[in-house]
Coordinates of N, CA and C in Angstrom, one line a residue:
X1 N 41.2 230.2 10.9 CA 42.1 230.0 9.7 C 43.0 228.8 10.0
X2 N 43.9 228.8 11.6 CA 44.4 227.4 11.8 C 43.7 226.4 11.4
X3 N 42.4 226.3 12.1 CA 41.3 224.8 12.1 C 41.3 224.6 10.4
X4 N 41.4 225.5 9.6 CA 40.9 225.1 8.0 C 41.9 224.6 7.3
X5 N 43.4 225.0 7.7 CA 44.5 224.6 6.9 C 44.5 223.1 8.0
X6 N 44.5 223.0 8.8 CA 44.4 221.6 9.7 C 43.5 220.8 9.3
X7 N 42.4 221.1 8.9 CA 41.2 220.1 8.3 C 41.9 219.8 6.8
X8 N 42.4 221.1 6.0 CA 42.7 220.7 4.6 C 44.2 219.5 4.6
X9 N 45.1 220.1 5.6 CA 46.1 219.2 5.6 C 45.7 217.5 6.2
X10 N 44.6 217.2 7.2 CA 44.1 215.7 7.6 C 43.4 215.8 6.2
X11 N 42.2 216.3 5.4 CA 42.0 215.8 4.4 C 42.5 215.2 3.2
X12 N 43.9 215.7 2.9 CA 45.0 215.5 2.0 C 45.4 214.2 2.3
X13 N 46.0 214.1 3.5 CA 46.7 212.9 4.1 C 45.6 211.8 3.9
X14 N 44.0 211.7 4.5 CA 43.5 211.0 4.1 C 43.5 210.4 2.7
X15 N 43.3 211.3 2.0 CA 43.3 210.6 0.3 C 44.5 210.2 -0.1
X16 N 45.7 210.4 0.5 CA 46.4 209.8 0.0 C 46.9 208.4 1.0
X17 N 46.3 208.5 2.4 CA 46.2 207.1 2.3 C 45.3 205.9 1.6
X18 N 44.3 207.0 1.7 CA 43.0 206.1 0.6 C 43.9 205.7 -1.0
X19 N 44.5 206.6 -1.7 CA 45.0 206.3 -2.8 C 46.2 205.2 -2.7
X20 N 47.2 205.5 -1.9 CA 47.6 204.3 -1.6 C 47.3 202.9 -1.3
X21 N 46.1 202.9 -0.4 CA 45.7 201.7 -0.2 C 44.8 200.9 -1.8
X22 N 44.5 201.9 -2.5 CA 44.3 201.3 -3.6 C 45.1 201.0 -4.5
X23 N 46.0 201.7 -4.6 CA 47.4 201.7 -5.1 C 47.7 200.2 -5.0
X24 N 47.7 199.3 -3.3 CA 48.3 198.6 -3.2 C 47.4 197.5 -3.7
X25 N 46.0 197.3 -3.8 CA 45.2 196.3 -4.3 C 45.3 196.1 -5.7
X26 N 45.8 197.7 -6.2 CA 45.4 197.7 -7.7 C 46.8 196.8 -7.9
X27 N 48.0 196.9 -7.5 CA 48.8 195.9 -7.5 C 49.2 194.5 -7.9
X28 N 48.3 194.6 -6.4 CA 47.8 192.9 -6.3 C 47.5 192.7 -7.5
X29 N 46.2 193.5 -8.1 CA 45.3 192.8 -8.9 C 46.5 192.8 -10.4
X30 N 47.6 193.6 -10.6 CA 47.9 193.5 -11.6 C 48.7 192.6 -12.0
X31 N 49.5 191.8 -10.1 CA 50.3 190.8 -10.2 C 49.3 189.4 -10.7
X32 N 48.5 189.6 -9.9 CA 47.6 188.7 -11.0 C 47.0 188.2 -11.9
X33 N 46.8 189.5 -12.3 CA 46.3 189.5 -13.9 C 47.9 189.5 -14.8
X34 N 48.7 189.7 -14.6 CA 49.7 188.9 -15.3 C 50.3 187.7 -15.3
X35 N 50.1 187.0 -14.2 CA 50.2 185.9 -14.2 C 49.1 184.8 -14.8
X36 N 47.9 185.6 -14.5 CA 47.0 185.1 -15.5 C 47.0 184.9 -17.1
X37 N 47.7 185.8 -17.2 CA 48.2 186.1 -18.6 C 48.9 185.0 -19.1
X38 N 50.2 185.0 -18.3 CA 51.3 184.0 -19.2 C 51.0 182.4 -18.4
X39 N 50.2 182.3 -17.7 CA 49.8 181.1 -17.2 C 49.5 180.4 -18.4
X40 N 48.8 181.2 -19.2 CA 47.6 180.5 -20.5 C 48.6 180.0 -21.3
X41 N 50.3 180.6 -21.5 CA 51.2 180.6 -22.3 C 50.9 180.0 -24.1
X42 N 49.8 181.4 -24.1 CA 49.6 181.5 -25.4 C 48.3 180.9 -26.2
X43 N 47.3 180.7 -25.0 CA 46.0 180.1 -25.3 C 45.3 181.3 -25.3
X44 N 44.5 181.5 -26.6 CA 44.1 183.0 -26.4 C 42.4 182.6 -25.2
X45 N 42.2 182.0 -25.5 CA 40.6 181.6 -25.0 C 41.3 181.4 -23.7
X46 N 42.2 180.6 -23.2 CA 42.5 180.6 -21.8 C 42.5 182.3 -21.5
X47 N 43.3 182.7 -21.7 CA 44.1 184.0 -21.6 C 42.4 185.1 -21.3
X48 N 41.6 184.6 -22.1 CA 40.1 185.5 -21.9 C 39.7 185.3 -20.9
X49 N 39.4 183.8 -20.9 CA 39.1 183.4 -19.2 C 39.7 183.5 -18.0
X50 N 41.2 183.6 -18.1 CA 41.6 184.1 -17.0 C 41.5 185.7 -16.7
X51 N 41.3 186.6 -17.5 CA 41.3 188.2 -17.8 C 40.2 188.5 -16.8
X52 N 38.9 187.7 -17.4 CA 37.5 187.7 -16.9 C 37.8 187.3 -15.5
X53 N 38.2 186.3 -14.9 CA 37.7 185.9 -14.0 C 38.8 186.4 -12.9
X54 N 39.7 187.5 -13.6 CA 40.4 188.3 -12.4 C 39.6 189.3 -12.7
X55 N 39.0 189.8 -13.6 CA 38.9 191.2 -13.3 C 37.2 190.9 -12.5
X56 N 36.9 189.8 -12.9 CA 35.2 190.0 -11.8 C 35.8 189.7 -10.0
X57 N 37.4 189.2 -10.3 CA 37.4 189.0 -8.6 C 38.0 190.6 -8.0
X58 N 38.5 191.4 -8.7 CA 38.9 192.5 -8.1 C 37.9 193.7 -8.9
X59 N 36.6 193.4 -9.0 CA 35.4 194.2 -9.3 C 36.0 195.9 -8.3
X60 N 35.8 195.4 -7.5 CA 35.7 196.3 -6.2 C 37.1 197.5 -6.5
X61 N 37.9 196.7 -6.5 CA 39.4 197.7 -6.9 C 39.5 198.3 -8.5
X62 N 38.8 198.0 -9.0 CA 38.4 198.1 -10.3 C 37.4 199.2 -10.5
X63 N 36.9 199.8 -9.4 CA 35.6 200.5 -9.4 C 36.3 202.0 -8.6
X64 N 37.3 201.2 -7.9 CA 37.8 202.2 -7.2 C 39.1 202.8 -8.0
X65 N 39.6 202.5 -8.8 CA 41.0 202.9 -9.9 C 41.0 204.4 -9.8
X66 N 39.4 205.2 -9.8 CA 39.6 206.7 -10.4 C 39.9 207.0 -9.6
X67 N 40.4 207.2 -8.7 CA 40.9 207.8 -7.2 C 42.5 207.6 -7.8
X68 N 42.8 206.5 -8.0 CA 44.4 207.0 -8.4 C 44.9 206.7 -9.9
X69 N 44.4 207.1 -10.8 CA 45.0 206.8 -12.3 C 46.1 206.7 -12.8
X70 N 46.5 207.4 -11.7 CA 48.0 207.8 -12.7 C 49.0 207.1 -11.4
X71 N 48.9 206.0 -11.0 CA 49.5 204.9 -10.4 C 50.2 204.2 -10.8
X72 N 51.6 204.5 -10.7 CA 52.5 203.6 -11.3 C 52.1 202.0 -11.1
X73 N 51.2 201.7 -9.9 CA 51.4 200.2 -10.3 C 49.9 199.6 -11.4
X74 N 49.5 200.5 -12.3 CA 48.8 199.7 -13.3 C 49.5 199.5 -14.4
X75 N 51.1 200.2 -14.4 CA 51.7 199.5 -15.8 C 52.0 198.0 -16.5
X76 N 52.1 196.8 -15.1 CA 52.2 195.8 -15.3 C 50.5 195.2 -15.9
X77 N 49.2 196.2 -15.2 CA 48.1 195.4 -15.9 C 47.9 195.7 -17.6
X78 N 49.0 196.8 -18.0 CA 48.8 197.3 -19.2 C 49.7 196.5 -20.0
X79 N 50.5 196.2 -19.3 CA 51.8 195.3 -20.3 C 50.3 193.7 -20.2
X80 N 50.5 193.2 -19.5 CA 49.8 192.2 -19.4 C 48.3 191.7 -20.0
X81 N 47.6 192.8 -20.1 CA 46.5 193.3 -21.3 C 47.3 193.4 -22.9
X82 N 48.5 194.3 -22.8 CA 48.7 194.8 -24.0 C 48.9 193.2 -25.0
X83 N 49.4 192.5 -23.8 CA 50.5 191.4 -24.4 C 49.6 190.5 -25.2
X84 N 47.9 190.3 -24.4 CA 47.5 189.4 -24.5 C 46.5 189.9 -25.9
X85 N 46.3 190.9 -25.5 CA 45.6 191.7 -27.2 C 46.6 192.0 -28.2
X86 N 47.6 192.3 -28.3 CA 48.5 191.7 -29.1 C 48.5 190.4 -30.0
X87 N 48.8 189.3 -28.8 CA 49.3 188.1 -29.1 C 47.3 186.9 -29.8
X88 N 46.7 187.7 -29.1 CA 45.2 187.4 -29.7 C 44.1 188.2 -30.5
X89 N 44.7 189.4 -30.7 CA 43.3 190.0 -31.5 C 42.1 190.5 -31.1
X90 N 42.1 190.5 -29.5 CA 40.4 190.3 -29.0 C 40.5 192.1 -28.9
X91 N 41.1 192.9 -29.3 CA 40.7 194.7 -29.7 C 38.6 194.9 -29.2
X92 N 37.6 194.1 -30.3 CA 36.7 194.3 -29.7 C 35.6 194.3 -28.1
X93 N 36.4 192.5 -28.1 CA 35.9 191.7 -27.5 C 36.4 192.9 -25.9
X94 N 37.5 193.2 -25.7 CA 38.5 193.9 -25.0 C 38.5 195.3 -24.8
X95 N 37.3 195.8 -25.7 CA 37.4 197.3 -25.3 C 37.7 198.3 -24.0
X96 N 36.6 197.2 -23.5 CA 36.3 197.9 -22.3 C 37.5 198.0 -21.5
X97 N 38.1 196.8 -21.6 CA 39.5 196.3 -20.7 C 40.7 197.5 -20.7
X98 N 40.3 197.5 -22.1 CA 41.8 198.9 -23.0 C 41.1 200.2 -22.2
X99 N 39.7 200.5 -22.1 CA 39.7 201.7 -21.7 C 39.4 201.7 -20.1
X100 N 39.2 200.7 -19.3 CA 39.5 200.7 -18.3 C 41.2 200.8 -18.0
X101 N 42.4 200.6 -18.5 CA 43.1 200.6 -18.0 C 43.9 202.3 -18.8
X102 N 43.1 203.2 -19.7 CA 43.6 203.9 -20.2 C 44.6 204.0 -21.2
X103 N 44.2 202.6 -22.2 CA 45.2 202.9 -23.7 C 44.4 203.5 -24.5
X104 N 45.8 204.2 -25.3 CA 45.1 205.1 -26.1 C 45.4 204.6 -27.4
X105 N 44.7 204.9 -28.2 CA 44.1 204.1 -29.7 C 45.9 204.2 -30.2
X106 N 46.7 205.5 -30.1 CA 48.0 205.4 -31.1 C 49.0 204.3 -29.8
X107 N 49.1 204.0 -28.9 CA 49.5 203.1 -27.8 C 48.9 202.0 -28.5
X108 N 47.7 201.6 -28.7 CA 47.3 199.7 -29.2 C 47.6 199.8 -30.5
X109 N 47.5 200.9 -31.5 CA 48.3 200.7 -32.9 C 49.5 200.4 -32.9
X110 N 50.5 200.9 -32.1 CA 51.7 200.5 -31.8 C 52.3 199.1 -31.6
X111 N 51.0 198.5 -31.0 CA 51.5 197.4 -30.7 C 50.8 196.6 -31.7
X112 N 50.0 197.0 -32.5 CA 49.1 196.2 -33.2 C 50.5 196.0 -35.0
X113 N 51.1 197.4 -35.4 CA 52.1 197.0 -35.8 C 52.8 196.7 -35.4
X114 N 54.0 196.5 -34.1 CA 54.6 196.0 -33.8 C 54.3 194.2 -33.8
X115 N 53.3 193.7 -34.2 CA 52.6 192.4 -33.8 C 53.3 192.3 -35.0
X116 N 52.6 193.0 -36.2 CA 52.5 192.7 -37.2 C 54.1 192.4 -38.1
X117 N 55.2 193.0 -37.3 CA 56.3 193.4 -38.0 C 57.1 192.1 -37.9
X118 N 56.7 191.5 -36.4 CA 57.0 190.0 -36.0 C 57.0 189.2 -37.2
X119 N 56.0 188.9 -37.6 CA 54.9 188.0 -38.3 C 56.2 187.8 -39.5

């Protein structure tokens, strides 16, 4: 019975260093992908190409996300997504993006009227 709660407690620990360590890439990858964001400062076609060409460089961390979903550090890739589908329209082109990072359809309406109220 010791050995099993000792394997379950090293198992635990593992995953949550595993989660963490993804935690800390998924980070990275969000500091980036925001920067890539407002780098474009409002070019929607830049703004795609930079989206694209962070999210093919952090493939790997991107593959790995289901391990920690509910990681506080993907809110900056959701502001940084949200901003740029917002500010450009690309909803289809982007699906995948929206449901890779977990928006939910009344979350991009939100913002889709909030776009709108600007205007």
């Amino acid at each position: 019975m010791k050995r099993l709660i000792t394997f379950t407690l090293i198992s635990l620990s593992l995953a949550v260093v595993a989660c963490r360590s993804d935690a800390d890439r998924m980070a990275q990858f969000c500091l980036d992908l925001d920067r890539a964001v407002e780098s474009a400062q409002g070019n929607c076609a830049q703004m795609a190409q930079n989206i694209r060409s962070q999210i093919d460089g952090h493939s790997e961390t991107l593959s790995r996300l289901d391990v920690c979903k509910k990681t506080t550090a993907c809110r900056p890739c959701r502001k940084a997504v949200t901003q740029m589908l917002a500010r450009c329209g690309y909803d289809d082109e982007f699906s995948p993006i929206v449901q890779q990072f977990h928006f939910s359809d009344s979350l991009r309406q939100s913002f889709e009227h909030a776009d709108e109220r600007q205007d």
